[in-house]
Amino acid sequence: MPSFTLPRAARITRITRTHKVAVAVLAAAGATSGLALTSAPDTAQAASEHAPAAVKPVSAKGQPAKADDVKTGRPVTASVADHVKVTAVEKQHSAQQAANRSAERKDVKEYPNNLDGWIRESLDIMKAKGIPGSYEGLHRNIMRESAGDPNAVNDWDINAINGVPSKGLLQVIQPTFDAYHVSGTPHKLTDPIANITAAANYAADRYGSIDNVDSAY
């Protein structure tokens, strides 16, 4: 079969049409498969110009609002002066708490763990409870009854024979202690404070005051 060659102009026209058809096919395939086509520079710029601007949060006063600081929880828009004021208030609060703790410690009176301390603590409790008695009256009777030994026990008198021996600084028997125990003190017969206050309470009821006792009571 004889060969036939198109003229040059005809070949160019045919190639151009073929190229256009190929581009159209590729574009259709890209749209179908979800491929994104890159916009030309002028097209992208136009899209950017028409895009809605990001909405910025504003405060109640119409001022731009900013997120709270992650560490302090305070708005980052707070001024330096506001920060200084907050710091000063915090320091003042801490100082007030320290002063309160110091005052509480001062309110708690401490007594030495000896005969002198036991008598003084007992006198403060007796004063609060309205039980009469003096340091001298308590000390004098304590030295006669137990020589200052809070664990002293009388195991020979009539009380001991009856099974209720006198015990403690002021030699109190259990029934008397139970009847005249002063609230706020340990419920233990040989506890120094509980023993003194119960005996003073009993003496006040029986003799008017522990100061009026000069012998066995």
PDB file of C-alpha atoms in Angstrom:
ATOM      1  CA  MET A   1       0.000   0.000   0.000  1.00  0.00           C
ATOM      2  CA  PRO A   2       1.557   3.342  -0.906  1.00  0.00           C
ATOM      3  CA  SER A   3       2.567   5.541   2.027  1.00  0.00           C
ATOM      4  CA  PHE A   4       0.910   8.854   2.491  1.00  0.00           C
ATOM      5  CA  THR A   5       2.468  11.741   4.430  1.00  0.00           C
ATOM      6  CA  LEU A   6       0.419  14.671   5.709  1.00  0.00           C
ATOM      7  CA  PRO A   7       1.648  18.143   5.081  1.00  0.00           C
ATOM      8  CA  ARG A   8       3.570  19.783   8.004  1.00  0.00           C
ATOM      9  CA  ALA A   9       0.739  22.192   8.876  1.00  0.00           C
ATOM     10  CA  ALA A  10      -1.752  19.341   9.035  1.00  0.00           C
ATOM     11  CA  ARG A  11       0.557  17.317  11.304  1.00  0.00           C
ATOM     12  CA  ILE A  12       0.918  20.249  13.774  1.00  0.00           C
ATOM     13  CA  THR A  13      -2.845  20.766  13.904  1.00  0.00           C
ATOM     14  CA  ARG A  14      -3.388  17.065  14.579  1.00  0.00           C
ATOM     15  CA  ILE A  15      -0.766  16.966  17.337  1.00  0.00           C
ATOM     16  CA  THR A  16      -2.259  20.040  19.044  1.00  0.00           C
ATOM     17  CA  ARG A  17      -5.743  18.535  19.053  1.00  0.00           C
ATOM     18  CA  THR A  18      -4.403  15.264  20.424  1.00  0.00           C
ATOM     19  CA  HIS A  19      -2.583  17.105  23.252  1.00  0.00           C
ATOM     20  CA  LYS A  20      -5.748  18.982  24.236  1.00  0.00           C
ATOM     21  CA  VAL A  21      -7.744  15.774  24.343  1.00  0.00           C
ATOM     22  CA  ALA A  22      -5.086  14.151  26.564  1.00  0.00           C
ATOM     23  CA  VAL A  23      -5.101  17.092  28.992  1.00  0.00           C
ATOM     24  CA  ALA A  24      -8.886  16.982  29.198  1.00  0.00           C
ATOM     25  CA  VAL A  25      -8.785  13.249  29.969  1.00  0.00           C
ATOM     26  CA  LEU A  26      -6.162  13.738  32.711  1.00  0.00           C
ATOM     27  CA  ALA A  27      -8.197  16.556  34.305  1.00  0.00           C
ATOM     28  CA  ALA A  28     -11.305  14.417  34.360  1.00  0.00           C
ATOM     29  CA  ALA A  29      -9.380  11.517  35.889  1.00  0.00           C
ATOM     30  CA  GLY A  30      -7.897  13.781  38.567  1.00  0.00           C
ATOM     31  CA  ALA A  31     -11.295  15.144  39.559  1.00  0.00           C
ATOM     32  CA  THR A  32     -12.688  11.637  39.800  1.00  0.00           C
ATOM     33  CA  SER A  33      -9.875  10.299  41.995  1.00  0.00           C
ATOM     34  CA  GLY A  34      -9.889  13.302  44.371  1.00  0.00           C
ATOM     35  CA  LEU A  35      -6.516  14.666  43.227  1.00  0.00           C
ATOM     36  CA  ALA A  36      -5.988  18.334  44.109  1.00  0.00           C
ATOM     37  CA  LEU A  37      -4.797  20.573  41.373  1.00  0.00           C
ATOM     38  CA  THR A  38      -2.500  23.446  42.263  1.00  0.00           C
ATOM     39  CA  SER A  39      -3.989  26.802  41.455  1.00  0.00           C
ATOM     40  CA  ALA A  40      -2.034  29.255  39.497  1.00  0.00           C
ATOM     41  CA  PRO A  41      -0.411  32.018  41.584  1.00  0.00           C
ATOM     42  CA  ASP A  42      -2.995  34.619  40.618  1.00  0.00           C
ATOM     43  CA  THR A  43      -5.882  32.239  41.353  1.00  0.00           C
ATOM     44  CA  ALA A  44      -4.487  31.341  44.858  1.00  0.00           C
ATOM     45  CA  GLN A  45      -4.024  34.994  45.724  1.00  0.00           C
ATOM     46  CA  ALA A  46      -7.573  35.792  44.720  1.00  0.00           C
ATOM     47  CA  ALA A  47      -8.903  32.931  46.863  1.00  0.00           C
ATOM     48  CA  SER A  48      -6.863  34.185  49.818  1.00  0.00           C
ATOM     49  CA  GLU A  49      -8.239  37.710  49.441  1.00  0.00           C
ATOM     50  CA  HIS A  50     -11.838  36.473  49.438  1.00  0.00           C
ATOM     51  CA  ALA A  51     -11.372  34.006  52.354  1.00  0.00           C
ATOM     52  CA  PRO A  52     -13.127  35.038  55.630  1.00  0.00           C
ATOM     53  CA  ALA A  53     -10.803  36.596  58.226  1.00  0.00           C
ATOM     54  CA  ALA A  54     -10.108  34.621  61.444  1.00  0.00           C
ATOM     55  CA  VAL A  55     -12.448  35.717  64.241  1.00  0.00           C
ATOM     56  CA  LYS A  56     -10.503  36.944  67.297  1.00  0.00           C
ATOM     57  CA  PRO A  57     -12.146  36.745  70.756  1.00  0.00           C
ATOM     58  CA  VAL A  58     -12.863  40.037  72.446  1.00  0.00           C
ATOM     59  CA  SER A  59     -13.536  40.933  76.061  1.00  0.00           C
ATOM     60  CA  ALA A  60     -16.685  42.552  77.476  1.00  0.00           C
ATOM     61  CA  LYS A  61     -15.075  45.956  76.960  1.00  0.00           C
ATOM     62  CA  GLY A  62     -14.364  45.283  73.322  1.00  0.00           C
ATOM     63  CA  GLN A  63     -10.647  44.731  73.900  1.00  0.00           C
ATOM     64  CA  PRO A  64      -8.867  41.734  72.383  1.00  0.00           C
ATOM     65  CA  ALA A  65      -9.101  38.850  74.804  1.00  0.00           C
ATOM     66  CA  LYS A  66      -6.138  36.615  75.497  1.00  0.00           C
ATOM     67  CA  ALA A  67      -5.889  33.121  76.944  1.00  0.00           C
ATOM     68  CA  ASP A  68      -5.158  32.649  80.630  1.00  0.00           C
ATOM     69  CA  ASP A  69      -1.588  31.980  81.595  1.00  0.00           C
ATOM     70  CA  VAL A  70      -1.133  28.202  82.050  1.00  0.00           C
ATOM     71  CA  LYS A  71       0.922  28.439  85.253  1.00  0.00           C
ATOM     72  CA  THR A  72      -0.866  31.159  87.212  1.00  0.00           C
ATOM     73  CA  GLY A  73      -4.380  30.972  85.770  1.00  0.00           C
ATOM     74  CA  ARG A  74      -4.422  34.797  85.515  1.00  0.00           C
ATOM     75  CA  PRO A  75      -5.187  36.574  82.222  1.00  0.00           C
ATOM     76  CA  VAL A  76      -1.963  37.326  80.368  1.00  0.00           C
ATOM     77  CA  THR A  77      -3.366  40.773  79.633  1.00  0.00           C
ATOM     78  CA  ALA A  78      -2.921  41.714  83.323  1.00  0.00           C
ATOM     79  CA  SER A  79      -0.538  44.596  83.766  1.00  0.00           C
ATOM     80  CA  VAL A  80       2.650  44.523  85.806  1.00  0.00           C
ATOM     81  CA  ALA A  81       0.946  46.719  88.401  1.00  0.00           C
ATOM     82  CA  ASP A  82      -1.879  44.170  88.761  1.00  0.00           C
ATOM     83  CA  HIS A  83       0.660  41.387  89.226  1.00  0.00           C
ATOM     84  CA  VAL A  84       2.457  43.379  91.924  1.00  0.00           C
ATOM     85  CA  LYS A  85      -0.845  44.001  93.724  1.00  0.00           C
ATOM     86  CA  VAL A  86      -1.754  40.312  93.663  1.00  0.00           C
ATOM     87  CA  THR A  87       1.688  39.355  94.951  1.00  0.00           C
ATOM     88  CA  ALA A  88       1.422  41.887  97.783  1.00  0.00           C
ATOM     89  CA  VAL A  89      -2.006  40.543  98.793  1.00  0.00           C
ATOM     90  CA  GLU A  90      -0.676  36.978  98.791  1.00  0.00           C
ATOM     91  CA  LYS A  91       2.280  37.981 100.975  1.00  0.00           C
ATOM     92  CA  GLN A  92      -0.014  39.823 103.368  1.00  0.00           C
ATOM     93  CA  HIS A  93      -2.282  36.770 103.600  1.00  0.00           C
ATOM     94  CA  SER A  94       0.693  34.498 104.326  1.00  0.00           C
ATOM     95  CA  ALA A  95       1.958  36.881 107.002  1.00  0.00           C
ATOM     96  CA  GLN A  96      -1.491  36.974 108.625  1.00  0.00           C
ATOM     97  CA  GLN A  97      -1.650  33.176 108.690  1.00  0.00           C
ATOM     98  CA  ALA A  98       1.791  33.003 110.313  1.00  0.00           C
ATOM     99  CA  ALA A  99       0.698  35.561 112.928  1.00  0.00           C
ATOM    100  CA  ASN A 100      -2.444  33.557 113.670  1.00  0.00           C
ATOM    101  CA  ARG A 101      -0.431  30.367 114.141  1.00  0.00           C
ATOM    102  CA  SER A 102       1.964  32.203 116.450  1.00  0.00           C
ATOM    103  CA  ALA A 103      -0.955  33.551 118.513  1.00  0.00           C
ATOM    104  CA  GLU A 104      -2.466  30.070 118.757  1.00  0.00           C
ATOM    105  CA  ARG A 105       0.827  28.687 120.052  1.00  0.00           C
ATOM    106  CA  LYS A 106       0.973  31.433 122.677  1.00  0.00           C
ATOM    107  CA  ASP A 107      -2.573  30.624 123.803  1.00  0.00           C
ATOM    108  CA  VAL A 108      -1.517  27.039 124.559  1.00  0.00           C
ATOM    109  CA  LYS A 109       0.244  27.366 127.907  1.00  0.00           C
ATOM    110  CA  GLU A 110       2.989  24.865 128.629  1.00  0.00           C
ATOM    111  CA  TYR A 111       3.826  23.488 132.075  1.00  0.00           C
ATOM    112  CA  PRO A 112       6.920  21.611 133.234  1.00  0.00           C
ATOM    113  CA  ASN A 113       6.403  17.909 133.888  1.00  0.00           C
ATOM    114  CA  ASN A 114       7.155  18.094 137.611  1.00  0.00           C
ATOM    115  CA  LEU A 115       5.355  18.841 140.878  1.00  0.00           C
ATOM    116  CA  ASP A 116       5.496  22.588 140.348  1.00  0.00           C
ATOM    117  CA  GLY A 117       4.067  22.266 136.836  1.00  0.00           C
ATOM    118  CA  TRP A 118       1.337  19.868 137.980  1.00  0.00           C
ATOM    119  CA  ILE A 119       0.210  22.228 140.720  1.00  0.00           C
ATOM    120  CA  ARG A 120       0.216  25.271 138.432  1.00  0.00           C
ATOM    121  CA  GLU A 121      -1.726  23.505 135.686  1.00  0.00           C
ATOM    122  CA  SER A 122      -4.224  22.217 138.249  1.00  0.00           C
ATOM    123  CA  LEU A 123      -4.695  25.721 139.645  1.00  0.00           C
ATOM    124  CA  ASP A 124      -5.493  27.076 136.146  1.00  0.00           C
ATOM    125  CA  ILE A 125      -8.080  24.335 135.641  1.00  0.00           C
ATOM    126  CA  MET A 126      -9.532  24.902 139.114  1.00  0.00           C
ATOM    127  CA  LYS A 127      -9.806  28.627 138.405  1.00  0.00           C
ATOM    128  CA  ALA A 128     -11.654  27.951 135.143  1.00  0.00           C
ATOM    129  CA  LYS A 129     -14.024  25.534 136.937  1.00  0.00           C
ATOM    130  CA  GLY A 130     -14.572  27.745 139.972  1.00  0.00           C
ATOM    131  CA  ILE A 131     -12.833  25.387 142.415  1.00  0.00           C
ATOM    132  CA  PRO A 132     -11.084  27.257 145.269  1.00  0.00           C
ATOM    133  CA  GLY A 133      -7.532  26.526 146.374  1.00  0.00           C
ATOM    134  CA  SER A 134      -4.034  28.005 146.467  1.00  0.00           C
ATOM    135  CA  TYR A 135      -0.575  26.831 145.510  1.00  0.00           C
ATOM    136  CA  GLU A 136       0.420  26.687 149.175  1.00  0.00           C
ATOM    137  CA  GLY A 137      -2.658  24.656 150.164  1.00  0.00           C
ATOM    138  CA  LEU A 138      -2.121  22.127 147.394  1.00  0.00           C
ATOM    139  CA  HIS A 139       1.622  21.808 147.928  1.00  0.00           C
ATOM    140  CA  ARG A 140       1.310  21.386 151.700  1.00  0.00           C
ATOM    141  CA  ASN A 141      -1.235  18.589 151.456  1.00  0.00           C
ATOM    142  CA  ILE A 142       0.583  16.842 148.611  1.00  0.00           C
ATOM    143  CA  MET A 143       3.832  16.673 150.589  1.00  0.00           C
ATOM    144  CA  ARG A 144       2.022  15.267 153.624  1.00  0.00           C
ATOM    145  CA  GLU A 145       0.021  12.675 151.697  1.00  0.00           C
ATOM    146  CA  SER A 146       2.514  11.394 149.097  1.00  0.00           C
ATOM    147  CA  ALA A 147       5.775  13.385 149.345  1.00  0.00           C
ATOM    148  CA  GLY A 148       5.170  14.386 145.719  1.00  0.00           C
ATOM    149  CA  ASP A 149       5.019  10.854 144.263  1.00  0.00           C
ATOM    150  CA  PRO A 150       2.112  10.577 141.760  1.00  0.00           C
ATOM    151  CA  ASN A 151       2.255   6.766 141.955  1.00  0.00           C
ATOM    152  CA  ALA A 152       2.146   6.523 145.752  1.00  0.00           C
ATOM    153  CA  VAL A 153      -0.271   3.862 147.083  1.00  0.00           C
ATOM    154  CA  ASN A 154      -1.448   3.382 150.671  1.00  0.00           C
ATOM    155  CA  ASP A 155      -1.777  -0.349 151.191  1.00  0.00           C
ATOM    156  CA  TRP A 156      -2.295  -0.449 154.969  1.00  0.00           C
ATOM    157  CA  ASP A 157      -5.134   1.898 156.070  1.00  0.00           C
ATOM    158  CA  ILE A 158      -8.843   1.122 156.319  1.00  0.00           C
ATOM    159  CA  ASN A 159      -9.397   1.965 152.670  1.00  0.00           C
ATOM    160  CA  ALA A 160      -6.761  -0.547 151.613  1.00  0.00           C
ATOM    161  CA  ILE A 161      -8.336  -3.157 153.916  1.00  0.00           C
ATOM    162  CA  ASN A 162     -11.686  -2.484 152.219  1.00  0.00           C
ATOM    163  CA  GLY A 163     -10.079  -3.010 148.801  1.00  0.00           C
ATOM    164  CA  VAL A 164     -10.057   0.625 147.671  1.00  0.00           C
ATOM    165  CA  PRO A 165      -6.552   1.921 148.507  1.00  0.00           C
ATOM    166  CA  SER A 166      -5.750   5.633 148.393  1.00  0.00           C
ATOM    167  CA  LYS A 167      -3.562   6.562 145.425  1.00  0.00           C
ATOM    168  CA  GLY A 168      -1.767   9.481 143.852  1.00  0.00           C
ATOM    169  CA  LEU A 169      -0.448  12.863 144.954  1.00  0.00           C
ATOM    170  CA  LEU A 170      -3.374  13.586 147.270  1.00  0.00           C
ATOM    171  CA  GLN A 171      -4.207   9.963 148.138  1.00  0.00           C
ATOM    172  CA  VAL A 172      -7.678   9.724 146.656  1.00  0.00           C
ATOM    173  CA  ILE A 173      -9.716   6.500 146.585  1.00  0.00           C
ATOM    174  CA  GLN A 174     -11.388   5.436 143.336  1.00  0.00           C
ATOM    175  CA  PRO A 175     -15.036   6.106 144.363  1.00  0.00           C
ATOM    176  CA  THR A 176     -14.166   9.662 145.471  1.00  0.00           C
ATOM    177  CA  PHE A 177     -12.200  10.245 142.266  1.00  0.00           C
ATOM    178  CA  ASP A 178     -15.108   9.047 140.126  1.00  0.00           C
ATOM    179  CA  ALA A 179     -17.576  11.276 141.996  1.00  0.00           C
ATOM    180  CA  TYR A 180     -15.431  14.437 141.891  1.00  0.00           C
ATOM    181  CA  HIS A 181     -13.510  13.976 138.660  1.00  0.00           C
ATOM    182  CA  VAL A 182     -13.066  17.300 136.852  1.00  0.00           C
ATOM    183  CA  SER A 183     -14.035  17.236 133.182  1.00  0.00           C
ATOM    184  CA  GLY A 184     -11.206  17.995 130.782  1.00  0.00           C
ATOM    185  CA  THR A 185      -8.670  15.994 132.785  1.00  0.00           C
ATOM    186  CA  PRO A 186      -7.730  12.331 132.193  1.00  0.00           C
ATOM    187  CA  HIS A 187     -10.048   9.809 133.822  1.00  0.00           C
ATOM    188  CA  LYS A 188      -7.123   8.118 135.545  1.00  0.00           C
ATOM    189  CA  LEU A 189      -6.728   8.104 139.319  1.00  0.00           C
ATOM    190  CA  THR A 190      -2.922   8.417 139.346  1.00  0.00           C
ATOM    191  CA  ASP A 191      -2.707  11.130 136.675  1.00  0.00           C
ATOM    192  CA  PRO A 192      -1.176  14.122 138.546  1.00  0.00           C
ATOM    193  CA  ILE A 193      -3.553  16.771 137.188  1.00  0.00           C
ATOM    194  CA  ALA A 194      -6.656  14.608 137.452  1.00  0.00           C
ATOM    195  CA  ASN A 195      -5.729  13.546 141.004  1.00  0.00           C
ATOM    196  CA  ILE A 196      -5.080  17.081 142.257  1.00  0.00           C
ATOM    197  CA  THR A 197      -8.201  18.637 140.726  1.00  0.00           C
ATOM    198  CA  ALA A 198     -10.498  15.828 141.889  1.00  0.00           C
ATOM    199  CA  ALA A 199      -9.103  16.042 145.442  1.00  0.00           C
ATOM    200  CA  ALA A 200      -9.430  19.850 145.440  1.00  0.00           C
ATOM    201  CA  ASN A 201     -12.995  19.518 144.146  1.00  0.00           C
ATOM    202  CA  TYR A 202     -13.826  17.045 146.923  1.00  0.00           C
ATOM    203  CA  ALA A 203     -12.144  19.231 149.593  1.00  0.00           C
ATOM    204  CA  ALA A 204     -14.064  22.296 148.392  1.00  0.00           C
ATOM    205  CA  ASP A 205     -17.326  20.378 148.742  1.00  0.00           C
ATOM    206  CA  ARG A 206     -16.413  18.903 152.148  1.00  0.00           C
ATOM    207  CA  TYR A 207     -14.269  21.616 153.771  1.00  0.00           C
ATOM    208  CA  GLY A 208     -14.767  24.738 151.666  1.00  0.00           C
ATOM    209  CA  SER A 209     -11.267  24.581 150.168  1.00  0.00           C
ATOM    210  CA  ILE A 210      -8.185  22.399 150.057  1.00  0.00           C
ATOM    211  CA  ASP A 211      -6.512  25.250 151.970  1.00  0.00           C
ATOM    212  CA  ASN A 212      -8.612  24.259 155.024  1.00  0.00           C
ATOM    213  CA  VAL A 213      -7.256  20.706 155.083  1.00  0.00           C
ATOM    214  CA  ASP A 214      -4.345  20.049 157.456  1.00  0.00           C
ATOM    215  CA  SER A 215      -4.653  16.319 158.072  1.00  0.00           C
ATOM    216  CA  ALA A 216      -6.229  13.201 156.638  1.00  0.00           C
ATOM    217  CA  TYR A 217      -9.455  14.086 154.891  1.00  0.00           C
TER     218      TYR A 217
END
